mmCIF file of C-alpha atoms in Angstrom:
data_model
loop_
_atom_site.group_PDB
_atom_site.id
_atom_site.type_symbol
_atom_site.label_atom_id
_atom_site.label_comp_id
_atom_site.label_asym_id
_atom_site.label_seq_id
_atom_site.Cartn_x
_atom_site.Cartn_y
_atom_site.Cartn_z
ATOM 1 C CA MET A 1 -170.382 117.873 -97.485
ATOM 2 C CA LYS A 2 -172.073 114.583 -98.406
ATOM 3 C CA ASP A 3 -174.013 114.313 -101.644
ATOM 4 C CA LYS A 4 -177.317 113.504 -99.883
ATOM 5 C CA LYS A 5 -177.145 116.834 -98.035
ATOM 6 C CA ARG A 6 -176.485 118.927 -101.125
ATOM 7 C CA GLN A 7 -179.372 120.924 -102.504
ATOM 8 C CA ARG A 8 -180.950 120.201 -105.837
ATOM 9 C CA LEU A 9 -179.573 122.163 -108.753
ATOM 10 C CA PRO A 10 -181.160 123.705 -111.866
ATOM 11 C CA ARG A 11 -181.292 121.544 -114.957
ATOM 12 C CA GLY A 12 -177.893 121.260 -116.648
ATOM 13 C CA LEU A 13 -175.869 121.672 -113.437
ATOM 14 C CA HIS A 14 -174.509 118.946 -111.169
ATOM 15 C CA TRP A 15 -172.254 118.534 -108.181
ATOM 16 C CA ASP A 16 -168.725 117.557 -109.153
ATOM 17 C CA PRO A 17 -167.982 114.204 -107.455
ATOM 18 C CA LYS A 18 -164.265 115.058 -107.338
ATOM 19 C CA SER A 19 -164.599 118.457 -105.664
ATOM 20 C CA GLN A 20 -167.025 120.545 -103.642
ATOM 21 C CA TYR A 21 -167.976 122.753 -106.606
ATOM 22 C CA ILE A 22 -170.871 122.755 -109.062
ATOM 23 C CA SER A 23 -170.063 121.670 -112.618
ATOM 24 C CA PHE A 24 -171.702 121.311 -116.029
ATOM 25 C CA ASN A 25 -171.008 119.590 -119.333
ATOM 26 C CA TRP A 26 -170.620 121.259 -122.730
ATOM 27 C CA ARG A 27 -169.683 120.211 -126.269
ATOM 28 C CA ASP A 28 -167.147 121.851 -128.534
ATOM 29 C CA SER A 29 -167.475 122.440 -132.283
ATOM 30 C CA ARG A 30 -166.373 118.858 -132.972
ATOM 31 C CA GLY A 31 -169.078 117.424 -130.723
ATOM 32 C CA LYS A 32 -166.649 116.325 -127.999
ATOM 33 C CA GLN A 33 -168.063 116.632 -124.492
ATOM 34 C CA HIS A 34 -166.127 118.395 -121.734
ATOM 35 C CA GLY A 35 -166.685 118.953 -118.035
ATOM 36 C CA GLN A 36 -166.334 122.461 -116.634
ATOM 37 C CA SER A 37 -166.174 123.486 -112.985
ATOM 38 C CA THR A 38 -167.899 126.725 -111.969
ATOM 39 C CA HIS A 39 -165.570 127.094 -108.930
ATOM 40 C CA THR A 40 -168.528 127.933 -106.731
ATOM 41 C CA THR A 41 -171.075 126.166 -104.515
ATOM 42 C CA ASP A 42 -173.769 128.811 -105.064
ATOM 43 C CA PRO A 43 -176.352 127.550 -107.622
ATOM 44 C CA ALA A 44 -177.227 131.075 -108.775
ATOM 45 C CA LYS A 45 -173.600 132.033 -109.365
ATOM 46 C CA ALA A 46 -172.976 128.671 -111.024
ATOM 47 C CA LEU A 47 -175.836 129.234 -113.478
ATOM 48 C CA ILE A 48 -174.540 132.714 -114.340
ATOM 49 C CA PHE A 49 -171.043 131.281 -114.848
ATOM 50 C CA LYS A 50 -172.417 128.616 -117.185
ATOM 51 C CA LEU A 51 -174.386 131.099 -119.283
ATOM 52 C CA ASP A 52 -171.371 133.444 -119.586
ATOM 53 C CA PHE A 53 -169.062 130.539 -120.418
ATOM 54 C CA LEU A 54 -171.318 129.189 -123.166
ATOM 55 C CA LYS A 55 -171.783 132.695 -124.554
ATOM 56 C CA LYS A 56 -168.023 133.168 -124.837
ATOM 57 C CA GLN A 57 -167.692 129.789 -126.511
ATOM 58 C CA ARG A 58 -170.327 130.738 -129.097
ATOM 59 C CA GLU A 59 -168.705 134.109 -129.727
ATOM 60 C CA SER A 60 -165.321 132.462 -130.158
ATOM 61 C CA LEU A 61 -166.812 129.909 -132.565
ATOM 62 C CA ASP A 62 -168.587 132.638 -134.549
ATOM 63 C CA GLN A 63 -165.337 134.591 -134.752
ATOM 64 C CA ILE A 64 -163.474 131.559 -136.041
ATOM 65 C CA GLU A 65 -166.184 130.667 -138.564
ATOM 66 C CA SER A 66 -166.378 134.220 -139.888
ATOM 67 C CA ALA A 67 -162.624 134.385 -140.286
ATOM 68 C CA THR A 68 -162.048 130.840 -141.588
ATOM 69 C CA GLU A 69 -162.183 131.826 -145.241
ATOM 70 C CA ASN A 70 -159.709 134.655 -144.689
ATOM 71 C CA LEU A 71 -157.342 133.108 -142.120
ATOM 72 C CA SER A 72 -154.540 133.002 -144.643
ATOM 73 C CA THR A 73 -154.644 136.805 -144.904
ATOM 74 C CA LEU A 74 -154.282 137.342 -141.149
ATOM 75 C CA SER A 75 -151.018 137.928 -139.311
ATOM 76 C CA LEU A 76 -148.973 135.099 -137.845
ATOM 77 C CA ARG A 77 -149.719 136.294 -134.311
ATOM 78 C CA GLN A 78 -153.491 136.393 -134.886
ATOM 79 C CA VAL A 79 -153.653 132.930 -136.422
ATOM 80 C CA SER A 80 -151.349 131.418 -133.780
ATOM 81 C CA GLU A 81 -153.572 132.757 -130.986
ATOM 82 C CA MET A 82 -156.623 131.199 -132.621
ATOM 83 C CA TYR A 83 -154.733 127.960 -133.206
ATOM 84 C CA PHE A 84 -153.626 127.589 -129.581
ATOM 85 C CA ASN A 85 -157.110 128.466 -128.312
ATOM 86 C CA TRP A 86 -158.477 125.699 -130.539
ATOM 87 C CA LYS A 87 -155.894 123.239 -129.151
ATOM 88 C CA ARG A 88 -157.045 123.861 -125.575
ATOM 89 C CA ALA A 89 -159.960 121.494 -126.133
ATOM 90 C CA SER A 90 -157.603 118.519 -126.418
ATOM 91 C CA ASN A 91 -154.436 119.616 -124.577
ATOM 92 C CA SER A 92 -153.681 120.634 -121.005
ATOM 93 C CA ALA A 93 -153.177 124.285 -120.079
ATOM 94 C CA ASN A 94 -149.550 123.533 -119.187
ATOM 95 C CA THR A 95 -148.890 122.060 -122.636
ATOM 96 C CA ILE A 96 -150.442 125.077 -124.373
ATOM 97 C CA SER A 97 -148.452 127.481 -122.198
ATOM 98 C CA ARG A 98 -145.206 125.661 -122.953
ATOM 99 C CA GLU A 99 -145.875 125.590 -126.700
ATOM 100 C CA GLN A 100 -146.755 129.275 -126.759
ATOM 101 C CA LYS A 101 -143.413 130.064 -125.099
ATOM 102 C CA MET A 102 -141.617 127.966 -127.710
ATOM 103 C CA PHE A 103 -143.520 129.684 -130.511
ATOM 104 C CA LYS A 104 -142.121 133.073 -129.466
ATOM 105 C CA SER A 105 -138.880 132.290 -131.305
ATOM 106 C CA VAL A 106 -140.928 131.638 -134.474
ATOM 107 C CA LEU A 107 -142.727 134.970 -134.076
ATOM 108 C CA ARG A 108 -139.440 136.811 -133.575
ATOM 109 C CA PHE A 109 -137.877 135.332 -136.704
ATOM 110 C CA PHE A 110 -140.797 135.553 -139.150
ATOM 111 C CA GLY A 111 -142.365 138.675 -137.609
ATOM 112 C CA SER A 112 -145.621 138.681 -135.662
ATOM 113 C CA GLN A 113 -147.335 140.853 -138.306
ATOM 114 C CA THR A 114 -146.264 138.696 -141.252
ATOM 115 C CA VAL A 115 -149.188 137.426 -143.332
ATOM 116 C CA VAL A 116 -149.372 133.645 -142.878
ATOM 117 C CA ARG A 117 -149.728 132.771 -146.555
ATOM 118 C CA SER A 118 -146.527 134.678 -147.372
ATOM 119 C CA ILE A 119 -144.336 132.248 -145.394
ATOM 120 C CA SER A 120 -142.298 130.258 -147.910
ATOM 121 C CA LEU A 121 -140.301 127.031 -147.782
ATOM 122 C CA ALA A 122 -137.067 128.985 -148.288
ATOM 123 C CA LYS A 123 -137.858 131.090 -145.215
ATOM 124 C CA ILE A 124 -138.599 127.978 -143.152
ATOM 125 C CA ARG A 125 -135.268 126.445 -144.182
ATOM 126 C CA GLN A 126 -133.508 129.660 -143.223
ATOM 127 C CA TYR A 127 -135.185 129.501 -139.825
ATOM 128 C CA GLN A 128 -133.990 125.924 -139.338
ATOM 129 C CA GLN A 129 -130.419 126.895 -140.169
ATOM 130 C CA GLU A 130 -130.206 130.027 -138.026
ATOM 131 C CA ARG A 131 -132.137 128.641 -135.080
ATOM 132 C CA ARG A 132 -129.955 125.529 -134.956
ATOM 133 C CA SER A 133 -126.818 127.681 -134.501
ATOM 134 C CA GLN A 134 -128.214 129.687 -131.556
ATOM 135 C CA ILE A 135 -127.320 129.102 -127.894
ATOM 136 C CA SER A 136 -130.016 128.356 -125.343
ATOM 137 C CA PRO A 137 -129.996 131.022 -122.578
ATOM 138 C CA HIS A 138 -131.184 128.455 -120.006
ATOM 139 C CA PHE A 139 -129.025 125.427 -120.797
ATOM 140 C CA LYS A 140 -126.035 127.417 -122.117
ATOM 141 C CA GLN A 141 -125.648 125.074 -125.084
ATOM 142 C CA GLN A 142 -126.551 124.958 -128.768
ATOM 143 C CA ILE A 143 -130.213 124.555 -129.666
ATOM 144 C CA THR A 144 -130.839 120.921 -130.557
ATOM 145 C CA GLY A 145 -132.408 119.661 -133.763
ATOM 146 C CA ARG A 146 -135.260 118.240 -131.702
ATOM 147 C CA THR A 147 -136.168 121.699 -130.393
ATOM 148 C CA VAL A 148 -136.033 123.260 -133.868
ATOM 149 C CA ASN A 149 -138.232 120.467 -135.246
ATOM 150 C CA TYR A 150 -140.760 120.976 -132.447
ATOM 151 C CA GLU A 151 -140.945 124.713 -133.191
ATOM 152 C CA ALA A 152 -141.277 124.039 -136.922
ATOM 153 C CA GLN A 153 -144.035 121.546 -136.152
ATOM 154 C CA LEU A 154 -145.924 124.268 -134.290
ATOM 155 C CA LEU A 155 -145.517 126.580 -137.290
ATOM 156 C CA ARG A 156 -146.785 123.819 -139.553
ATOM 157 C CA GLY A 157 -149.816 123.394 -137.258
ATOM 158 C CA VAL A 158 -150.576 127.131 -137.434
ATOM 159 C CA MET A 159 -150.251 127.168 -141.237
ATOM 160 C CA THR A 160 -152.389 124.029 -141.568
ATOM 161 C CA TYR A 161 -155.024 125.657 -139.365
ATOM 162 C CA ALA A 162 -155.016 128.646 -141.744
ATOM 163 C CA GLY A 163 -155.111 126.392 -144.825
ATOM 164 C CA CYS A 164 -151.656 127.535 -145.968
ATOM 165 C CA TRP A 165 -149.698 124.302 -145.550
ATOM 166 C CA THR A 166 -149.898 123.184 -149.164
ATOM 167 C CA SER A 167 -149.073 119.788 -150.630
ATOM 168 C CA ASP A 168 -145.852 121.234 -152.079
ATOM 169 C CA LEU A 169 -144.720 122.374 -148.620
ATOM 170 C CA ALA A 170 -145.656 119.010 -147.108
ATOM 171 C CA THR A 171 -143.613 117.185 -149.760
ATOM 172 C CA GLN A 172 -140.511 119.377 -149.749
ATOM 173 C CA TYR A 173 -140.239 120.233 -146.034
ATOM 174 C CA LYS A 174 -137.653 118.117 -144.239
ATOM 175 C CA PRO A 175 -137.092 118.185 -140.455
ATOM 176 C CA LEU A 176 -133.573 118.403 -139.093
ATOM 177 C CA ARG A 177 -131.716 115.262 -138.162
ATOM 178 C CA GLU A 178 -132.057 114.439 -134.486
ATOM 179 C CA VAL A 179 -129.396 112.680 -132.456
ATOM 180 C CA LYS A 180 -131.241 109.794 -130.871
ATOM 181 C CA GLY A 181 -129.990 108.793 -127.471
ATOM 182 C CA ARG A 182 -131.410 106.988 -124.509
ATOM 183 C CA ALA A 183 -134.700 108.095 -122.968
ATOM 184 C CA GLY A 184 -132.921 110.112 -120.301
ATOM 185 C CA LYS A 185 -130.244 110.079 -117.634
ATOM 186 C CA VAL A 186 -130.647 107.793 -114.661
ATOM 187 C CA ALA A 187 -129.302 108.579 -111.201
ATOM 188 C CA THR A 188 -127.719 105.903 -109.046
ATOM 189 C CA LYS A 189 -128.791 105.318 -105.470
ATOM 190 C CA GLU A 190 -125.539 106.885 -104.289
ATOM 191 C CA GLN A 191 -126.188 110.026 -106.370
ATOM 192 C CA LEU A 192 -129.704 110.380 -104.972
ATOM 193 C CA MET A 193 -128.355 110.098 -101.444
ATOM 194 C CA ASP A 194 -125.715 112.715 -102.289
ATOM 195 C CA ILE A 195 -128.494 115.097 -103.402
ATOM 196 C CA ILE A 196 -130.347 114.610 -100.114
ATOM 197 C CA SER A 197 -127.155 114.978 -98.076
ATOM 198 C CA ALA A 198 -126.182 118.212 -99.856
ATOM 199 C CA ALA A 199 -129.690 119.697 -99.590
ATOM 200 C CA LYS A 200 -129.798 119.143 -95.834
ATOM 201 C CA THR A 201 -126.836 121.512 -95.457
ATOM 202 C CA ASN A 202 -128.554 124.433 -97.207
ATOM 203 C CA SER A 203 -132.116 125.551 -96.453
ATOM 204 C CA TYR A 204 -132.303 127.162 -99.920
ATOM 205 C CA TRP A 205 -132.175 123.670 -101.470
ATOM 206 C CA GLU A 206 -134.626 121.951 -99.112
ATOM 207 C CA LEU A 207 -137.692 122.598 -101.267
ATOM 208 C CA ALA A 208 -135.940 121.157 -104.318
ATOM 209 C CA MET A 209 -135.021 118.088 -102.257
ATOM 210 C CA TYR A 210 -138.602 117.452 -101.095
ATOM 211 C CA VAL A 211 -140.152 117.827 -104.557
ATOM 212 C CA ALA A 212 -137.378 115.591 -105.913
ATOM 213 C CA ALA A 213 -138.404 112.963 -103.360
ATOM 214 C CA VAL A 214 -141.984 113.189 -104.666
ATOM 215 C CA ALA A 215 -140.760 112.828 -108.248
ATOM 216 C CA ILE A 216 -138.508 109.835 -107.561
ATOM 217 C CA GLY A 217 -141.244 108.242 -105.425
ATOM 218 C CA THR A 218 -144.101 108.660 -107.924
ATOM 219 C CA GLY A 219 -142.628 109.344 -111.365
ATOM 220 C CA CYS A 220 -144.726 112.526 -111.640
ATOM 221 C CA ARG A 221 -143.693 115.405 -113.890
ATOM 222 C CA SER A 222 -142.627 118.710 -112.359
ATOM 223 C CA CYS A 223 -145.728 120.491 -113.715
ATOM 224 C CA GLU A 224 -147.945 117.877 -112.052
ATOM 225 C CA ILE A 225 -146.215 118.336 -108.697
ATOM 226 C CA LYS A 226 -146.411 122.154 -108.930
ATOM 227 C CA ASN A 227 -150.156 122.040 -109.510
ATOM 228 C CA LEU A 228 -151.034 119.667 -106.672
ATOM 229 C CA ARG A 229 -153.706 120.942 -104.310
ATOM 230 C CA LEU A 230 -154.245 119.758 -100.753
ATOM 231 C CA GLN A 231 -157.328 117.844 -101.884
ATOM 232 C CA ASP A 232 -155.194 115.830 -104.317
ATOM 233 C CA ILE A 233 -152.960 114.330 -101.625
ATOM 234 C CA HIS A 234 -154.076 111.193 -99.801
ATOM 235 C CA LEU A 235 -151.237 110.035 -97.588
ATOM 236 C CA GLU A 236 -153.264 107.472 -95.651
ATOM 237 C CA ALA A 237 -154.459 105.868 -98.873
ATOM 238 C CA GLY A 238 -150.949 106.097 -100.306
ATOM 239 C CA LYS A 239 -151.864 107.885 -103.539
ATOM 240 C CA LEU A 240 -152.112 111.191 -105.387
ATOM 241 C CA VAL A 241 -154.809 112.439 -107.721
ATOM 242 C CA VAL A 242 -153.318 113.993 -110.856
ATOM 243 C CA ARG A 243 -156.285 115.911 -112.214
ATOM 244 C CA GLY A 244 -157.053 115.833 -115.914
ATOM 245 C CA GLU A 245 -156.465 119.557 -116.378
ATOM 246 C CA ILE A 246 -152.855 119.292 -115.175
ATOM 247 C CA ALA A 247 -151.985 115.938 -116.785
ATOM 248 C CA LYS A 248 -150.113 116.061 -120.081
ATOM 249 C CA ASN A 249 -152.614 113.794 -121.832
ATOM 250 C CA ARG A 250 -155.666 115.346 -120.094
ATOM 251 C CA ARG A 251 -156.480 112.043 -118.391
ATOM 252 C CA GLU A 252 -156.804 111.793 -114.625
ATOM 253 C CA ARG A 253 -154.728 109.148 -112.901
ATOM 254 C CA GLN A 254 -153.970 108.146 -109.328
ATOM 255 C CA PRO A 255 -150.275 107.258 -108.952
ATOM 256 C CA ARG A 256 -149.290 105.338 -105.832
ATOM 257 C CA LEU A 257 -146.891 106.867 -103.325
ATOM 258 C CA MET A 258 -143.619 105.150 -102.552
ATOM 259 C CA ALA A 259 -142.325 105.686 -99.006
ATOM 260 C CA LEU A 260 -139.811 108.282 -100.255
ATOM 261 C CA ALA A 261 -142.621 110.314 -101.835
ATOM 262 C CA GLN A 262 -144.630 110.184 -98.604
ATOM 263 C CA TRP A 263 -141.606 111.498 -96.713
ATOM 264 C CA GLY A 264 -141.256 114.437 -99.106
ATOM 265 C CA LEU A 265 -144.984 115.193 -99.110
ATOM 266 C CA ARG A 266 -145.175 115.307 -95.308
ATOM 267 C CA HIS A 267 -142.499 117.996 -95.240
ATOM 268 C CA LEU A 268 -144.194 119.928 -98.051
ATOM 269 C CA LEU A 269 -147.570 119.713 -96.280
ATOM 270 C CA ASN A 270 -146.002 121.082 -93.088
ATOM 271 C CA ARG A 271 -144.503 123.915 -95.123
ATOM 272 C CA ALA A 272 -147.841 124.671 -96.824
ATOM 273 C CA THR A 273 -149.627 124.698 -93.454
ATOM 274 C CA ALA A 274 -147.065 127.120 -92.063
ATOM 275 C CA LEU A 275 -147.736 129.424 -95.035
ATOM 276 C CA GLY A 276 -151.478 129.378 -94.299
ATOM 277 C CA ALA A 277 -152.744 126.654 -96.622
ATOM 278 C CA SER A 278 -155.704 124.892 -95.005
ATOM 279 C CA LYS A 279 -158.533 124.602 -97.547
ATOM 280 C CA PRO A 280 -158.792 121.711 -100.036
ATOM 281 C CA GLU A 281 -158.404 124.052 -103.014
ATOM 282 C CA HIS A 282 -155.178 125.613 -101.676
ATOM 283 C CA TYR A 283 -151.992 124.650 -103.497
ATOM 284 C CA LEU A 284 -149.323 122.485 -101.926
ATOM 285 C CA LEU A 285 -146.668 124.858 -103.297
ATOM 286 C CA PRO A 286 -148.136 128.392 -103.109
ATOM 287 C CA LEU A 287 -146.841 131.239 -105.257
ATOM 288 C CA ASN A 288 -144.324 133.556 -103.593
ATOM 289 C CA LEU A 289 -145.571 137.033 -104.535
ATOM 290 C CA SER A 290 -142.519 138.790 -103.146
ATOM 291 C CA LYS A 291 -140.391 137.371 -105.977
ATOM 292 C CA SER A 292 -142.490 139.172 -108.590
ATOM 293 C CA ARG A 293 -142.070 142.927 -108.920
ATOM 294 C CA ARG A 294 -145.464 143.350 -110.546
ATOM 295 C CA LEU A 295 -147.431 141.129 -108.160
ATOM 296 C CA SER A 296 -145.697 142.373 -104.999
ATOM 297 C CA LYS A 297 -146.762 145.940 -105.789
ATOM 298 C CA ALA A 298 -150.418 144.922 -106.126
ATOM 299 C CA THR A 299 -150.758 143.399 -102.651
ATOM 300 C CA GLU A 300 -149.126 143.296 -99.238
ATOM 301 C CA GLU A 301 -149.558 139.521 -99.016
ATOM 302 C CA LYS A 302 -146.392 137.466 -99.470
ATOM 303 C CA TRP A 303 -148.017 134.211 -100.582
ATOM 304 C CA ASN A 304 -150.922 133.458 -102.915
ATOM 305 C CA LEU A 305 -152.450 130.155 -101.810
ATOM 306 C CA HIS A 306 -154.673 129.996 -104.891
ATOM 307 C CA ARG A 307 -151.811 130.003 -107.400
ATOM 308 C CA PRO A 308 -148.935 127.501 -107.685
ATOM 309 C CA MET A 309 -145.258 128.386 -107.693
ATOM 310 C CA VAL A 310 -143.637 128.848 -111.088
ATOM 311 C CA SER A 311 -140.301 127.049 -110.887
ATOM 312 C CA TRP A 312 -137.564 125.613 -108.655
ATOM 313 C CA ARG A 313 -135.151 125.381 -111.608
ATOM 314 C CA LYS A 314 -132.458 127.659 -110.170
ATOM 315 C CA SER A 315 -132.194 125.915 -106.792
ATOM 316 C CA TRP A 316 -132.276 122.490 -108.461
ATOM 317 C CA ARG A 317 -129.486 123.443 -110.852
ATOM 318 C CA LYS A 318 -127.308 124.707 -107.987
ATOM 319 C CA LEU A 319 -128.010 121.559 -105.992
ATOM 320 C CA VAL A 320 -127.036 119.064 -108.703
ATOM 321 C CA GLU A 321 -123.943 121.121 -109.571
ATOM 322 C CA LYS A 322 -122.898 120.807 -105.923
ATOM 323 C CA CYS A 323 -123.240 117.021 -106.283
ATOM 324 C CA GLY A 324 -121.175 116.885 -109.490
ATOM 325 C CA MET A 325 -124.262 116.192 -111.654
ATOM 326 C CA LYS A 326 -124.245 119.410 -113.662
ATOM 327 C CA GLU A 327 -126.412 118.272 -116.613
ATOM 328 C CA PHE A 328 -128.844 116.145 -114.603
ATOM 329 C CA ARG A 329 -132.334 117.563 -115.190
ATOM 330 C CA PHE A 330 -135.239 117.377 -112.755
ATOM 331 C CA HIS A 331 -137.156 115.448 -115.438
ATOM 332 C CA ASP A 332 -134.438 112.777 -115.301
ATOM 333 C CA LEU A 333 -135.891 111.743 -111.933
ATOM 334 C CA ARG A 334 -138.910 110.496 -113.862
ATOM 335 C CA HIS A 335 -136.595 108.424 -116.081
ATOM 336 C CA THR A 336 -134.873 107.117 -112.960
ATOM 337 C CA PHE A 337 -138.206 106.022 -111.493
ATOM 338 C CA ARG A 338 -139.145 104.225 -114.708
ATOM 339 C CA THR A 339 -135.788 102.485 -114.888
ATOM 340 C CA LEU A 340 -135.938 101.314 -111.271
ATOM 341 C CA GLY A 341 -139.433 99.963 -111.868
ATOM 342 C CA ALA A 342 -138.392 98.163 -115.029
ATOM 343 C CA GLU A 343 -135.297 96.660 -113.401
ATOM 344 C CA ALA A 344 -137.460 95.456 -110.508
ATOM 345 C CA GLY A 345 -139.578 93.557 -113.024
ATOM 346 C CA VAL A 346 -142.711 95.722 -112.747
ATOM 347 C CA PRO A 347 -144.850 95.076 -115.871
ATOM 348 C CA LEU A 348 -144.715 97.887 -118.419
ATOM 349 C CA GLU A 349 -148.508 98.288 -118.385
ATOM 350 C CA VAL A 350 -148.419 98.931 -114.636
ATOM 351 C CA MET A 351 -145.654 101.519 -115.034
ATOM 352 C CA MET A 352 -147.610 103.268 -117.800
ATOM 353 C CA ALA A 353 -150.657 103.502 -115.509
ATOM 354 C CA GLN A 354 -148.476 104.973 -112.751
ATOM 355 C CA LEU A 355 -146.721 107.472 -115.027
ATOM 356 C CA GLY A 356 -149.464 108.416 -117.472
ATOM 357 C CA HIS A 357 -148.600 108.990 -121.132
ATOM 358 C CA MET A 358 -145.562 107.232 -122.599
ATOM 359 C CA ASP A 359 -144.807 107.148 -126.329
ATOM 360 C CA ARG A 360 -143.973 103.940 -128.188
ATOM 361 C CA GLU A 361 -140.251 104.638 -128.626
ATOM 362 C CA THR A 362 -139.756 105.328 -124.928
ATOM 363 C CA SER A 363 -141.839 102.280 -124.035
ATOM 364 C CA LEU A 364 -139.603 100.035 -126.125
ATOM 365 C CA HIS A 365 -136.549 101.403 -124.310
ATOM 366 C CA TYR A 366 -137.946 100.317 -120.953
ATOM 367 C CA VAL A 367 -139.025 96.966 -122.385
ATOM 368 C CA HIS A 368 -135.308 96.447 -123.135
ATOM 369 C CA ILE A 369 -134.498 97.213 -119.490
ATOM 370 C CA GLN A 370 -137.150 94.691 -118.413
ATOM 371 C CA GLN A 371 -135.526 92.056 -120.591
ATOM 372 C CA ARG A 372 -132.241 92.636 -118.754
ATOM 373 C CA ALA A 373 -134.063 92.285 -115.440
ATOM 374 C CA LEU A 374 -135.620 89.019 -116.590
ATOM 375 C CA GLU A 375 -132.223 87.763 -117.716
ATOM 376 C CA ARG A 376 -130.753 88.493 -114.263
ATOM 377 C CA ALA A 377 -133.707 86.720 -112.679
ATOM 378 C CA ARG A 378 -133.033 83.692 -114.892
ATOM 379 C CA GLN A 379 -129.395 83.592 -113.800
ATOM 380 C CA LEU A 380 -130.304 83.792 -110.103
ATOM 381 C CA ILE A 381 -132.888 81.023 -110.376
ATOM 382 C CA GLU A 382 -130.502 78.836 -112.389
ATOM 383 C CA SER A 383 -127.851 79.211 -109.654
ATOM 384 C CA GLU A 384 -130.380 77.902 -107.114
ATOM 385 C CA GLN A 385 -131.268 74.976 -109.392
ATOM 386 C CA ALA A 386 -127.663 74.090 -110.302
ATOM 387 C CA GLU A 387 -127.488 71.095 -107.937
ATOM 388 C CA ILE A 388 -130.724 69.641 -109.279
ATOM 389 C CA LEU A 389 -129.510 70.045 -112.862
ATOM 390 C CA ALA A 390 -126.158 68.402 -112.064
ATOM 391 C CA PHE A 391 -127.940 65.430 -110.533
ATOM 392 C CA ALA A 392 -130.276 65.189 -113.507
ATOM 393 C CA GLN A 393 -127.385 65.192 -115.947
ATOM 394 C CA GLU A 394 -125.506 62.364 -114.241
ATOM 395 C CA ASP A 395 -125.115 59.101 -116.294
ATOM 396 C CA ALA A 396 -127.262 56.907 -114.062
ATOM 397 C CA PRO A 397 -127.745 53.186 -115.101
ATOM 398 C CA GLN A 398 -131.046 52.465 -116.843
ATOM 399 C CA LYS A 399 -133.484 50.099 -115.166
ATOM 400 C CA ASP A 400 -133.432 46.437 -116.432
ATOM 401 C CA ALA A 401 -130.640 47.263 -118.931
ATOM 402 C CA PRO A 402 -127.636 44.858 -119.120
ATOM 403 C CA GLN A 403 -124.396 46.111 -117.563
ATOM 404 C CA GLU A 404 -121.414 46.784 -119.822
ATOM 405 C CA SER A 405 -119.333 43.957 -118.155
ATOM 406 C CA ASP A 406 -122.133 41.468 -118.760
ATOM 407 C CA VAL A 407 -122.272 42.434 -122.433
ATOM 408 C CA ARG A 408 -118.485 41.889 -122.853
ATOM 409 C CA ALA A 409 -118.674 38.489 -121.103
ATOM 410 C CA THR A 410 -121.530 37.370 -123.315
ATOM 411 C CA VAL A 411 -119.660 38.333 -126.489
ATOM 412 C CA ALA A 412 -116.408 36.606 -125.369
ATOM 413 C CA SER A 413 -117.951 33.246 -124.222
ATOM 414 C CA PRO A 414 -119.203 30.599 -126.714
ATOM 415 C CA LYS A 415 -122.924 29.766 -126.771
ATOM 416 C CA SER A 416 -123.945 26.582 -124.994
ATOM 417 C CA GLY A 417 -124.150 23.504 -127.313
ATOM 418 C CA SER A 418 -121.976 25.037 -130.003
ATOM 419 C CA GLN A 419 -119.053 22.643 -129.576
#
């Protein structure tokens, strides 16, 4: 529907230029403005949604303000829930969900009903020690110092939110030592072709292969690919729209599609169409309800087109093990894309725009790769200019300068009239 044909809306509502729904703007307690979709095209329903939404925001703010003075006396679970709800204003839903899952280990160790202000430095150090010795159930290896530090950082955020992170704690707390390595593993072209070859022999791995093609052809994160809707894919224009609510840094971007990504997306679009996806708001990778005991009992439908799939981790892990790449993560495809771009001489600023957020340390790593690419370019150009340089370095006689034989003859012969 074109904008000129859309009906006028009540004050405070507007048509979202990036979707067919009605939206409105609101400000949080810090004065920061946010856009909110009503997920409807009906003005009356949109107005009701806005009023209910703003009411809930006020109630949540009143609850926080009334409890601010006594947050330190609340349980760890209560304060953490308030803390993560507060973080939603500046972080994506995927980031909050991931951090809440990580925080479960903190709740198990300290106790969800533990009063926040009773958490001591000695207890935090004990957590660091015991958590570091545990084995990850997913990766089947010891929990890294980086993971423990991330979890402790979340605990510190919760305690700071409750006003319990004192200056003494800030001074005496020390994070665990992290083993710093490269930004991530990088697959060779031969390894990528092995993955495709192996996946073509097993239909169970085909989905993992197609989403891997999208990742290696765009540099997108797995959570961004999972949450793609049909309206976000523009094959003819050669780009995707990574919406702000699914991006890690909450900023929308439009990564360009390499030919490999277009190949993968065409197969995924055909799959989505076969599953019934046809509307712009339908997900490219719908949720399989039959794999959930709880959801399968609630409906006879096998696929939910309005919810994205959860994970392809198991099939991906089996696929890379088949190719002899046991510890190669799906996220390493993003590192591979960045490395290929850097080695091709693509400016770092362009890669950052394609990929979204990139921290300074990781950026410097890819700058180093670019320097190697520039050095190889210098060597290739020098090989083409070798003949010119050799000619330039030849000892050619200078114009109007006396020859060496003439100089010797002049020195050996007496001057005229000197007899």
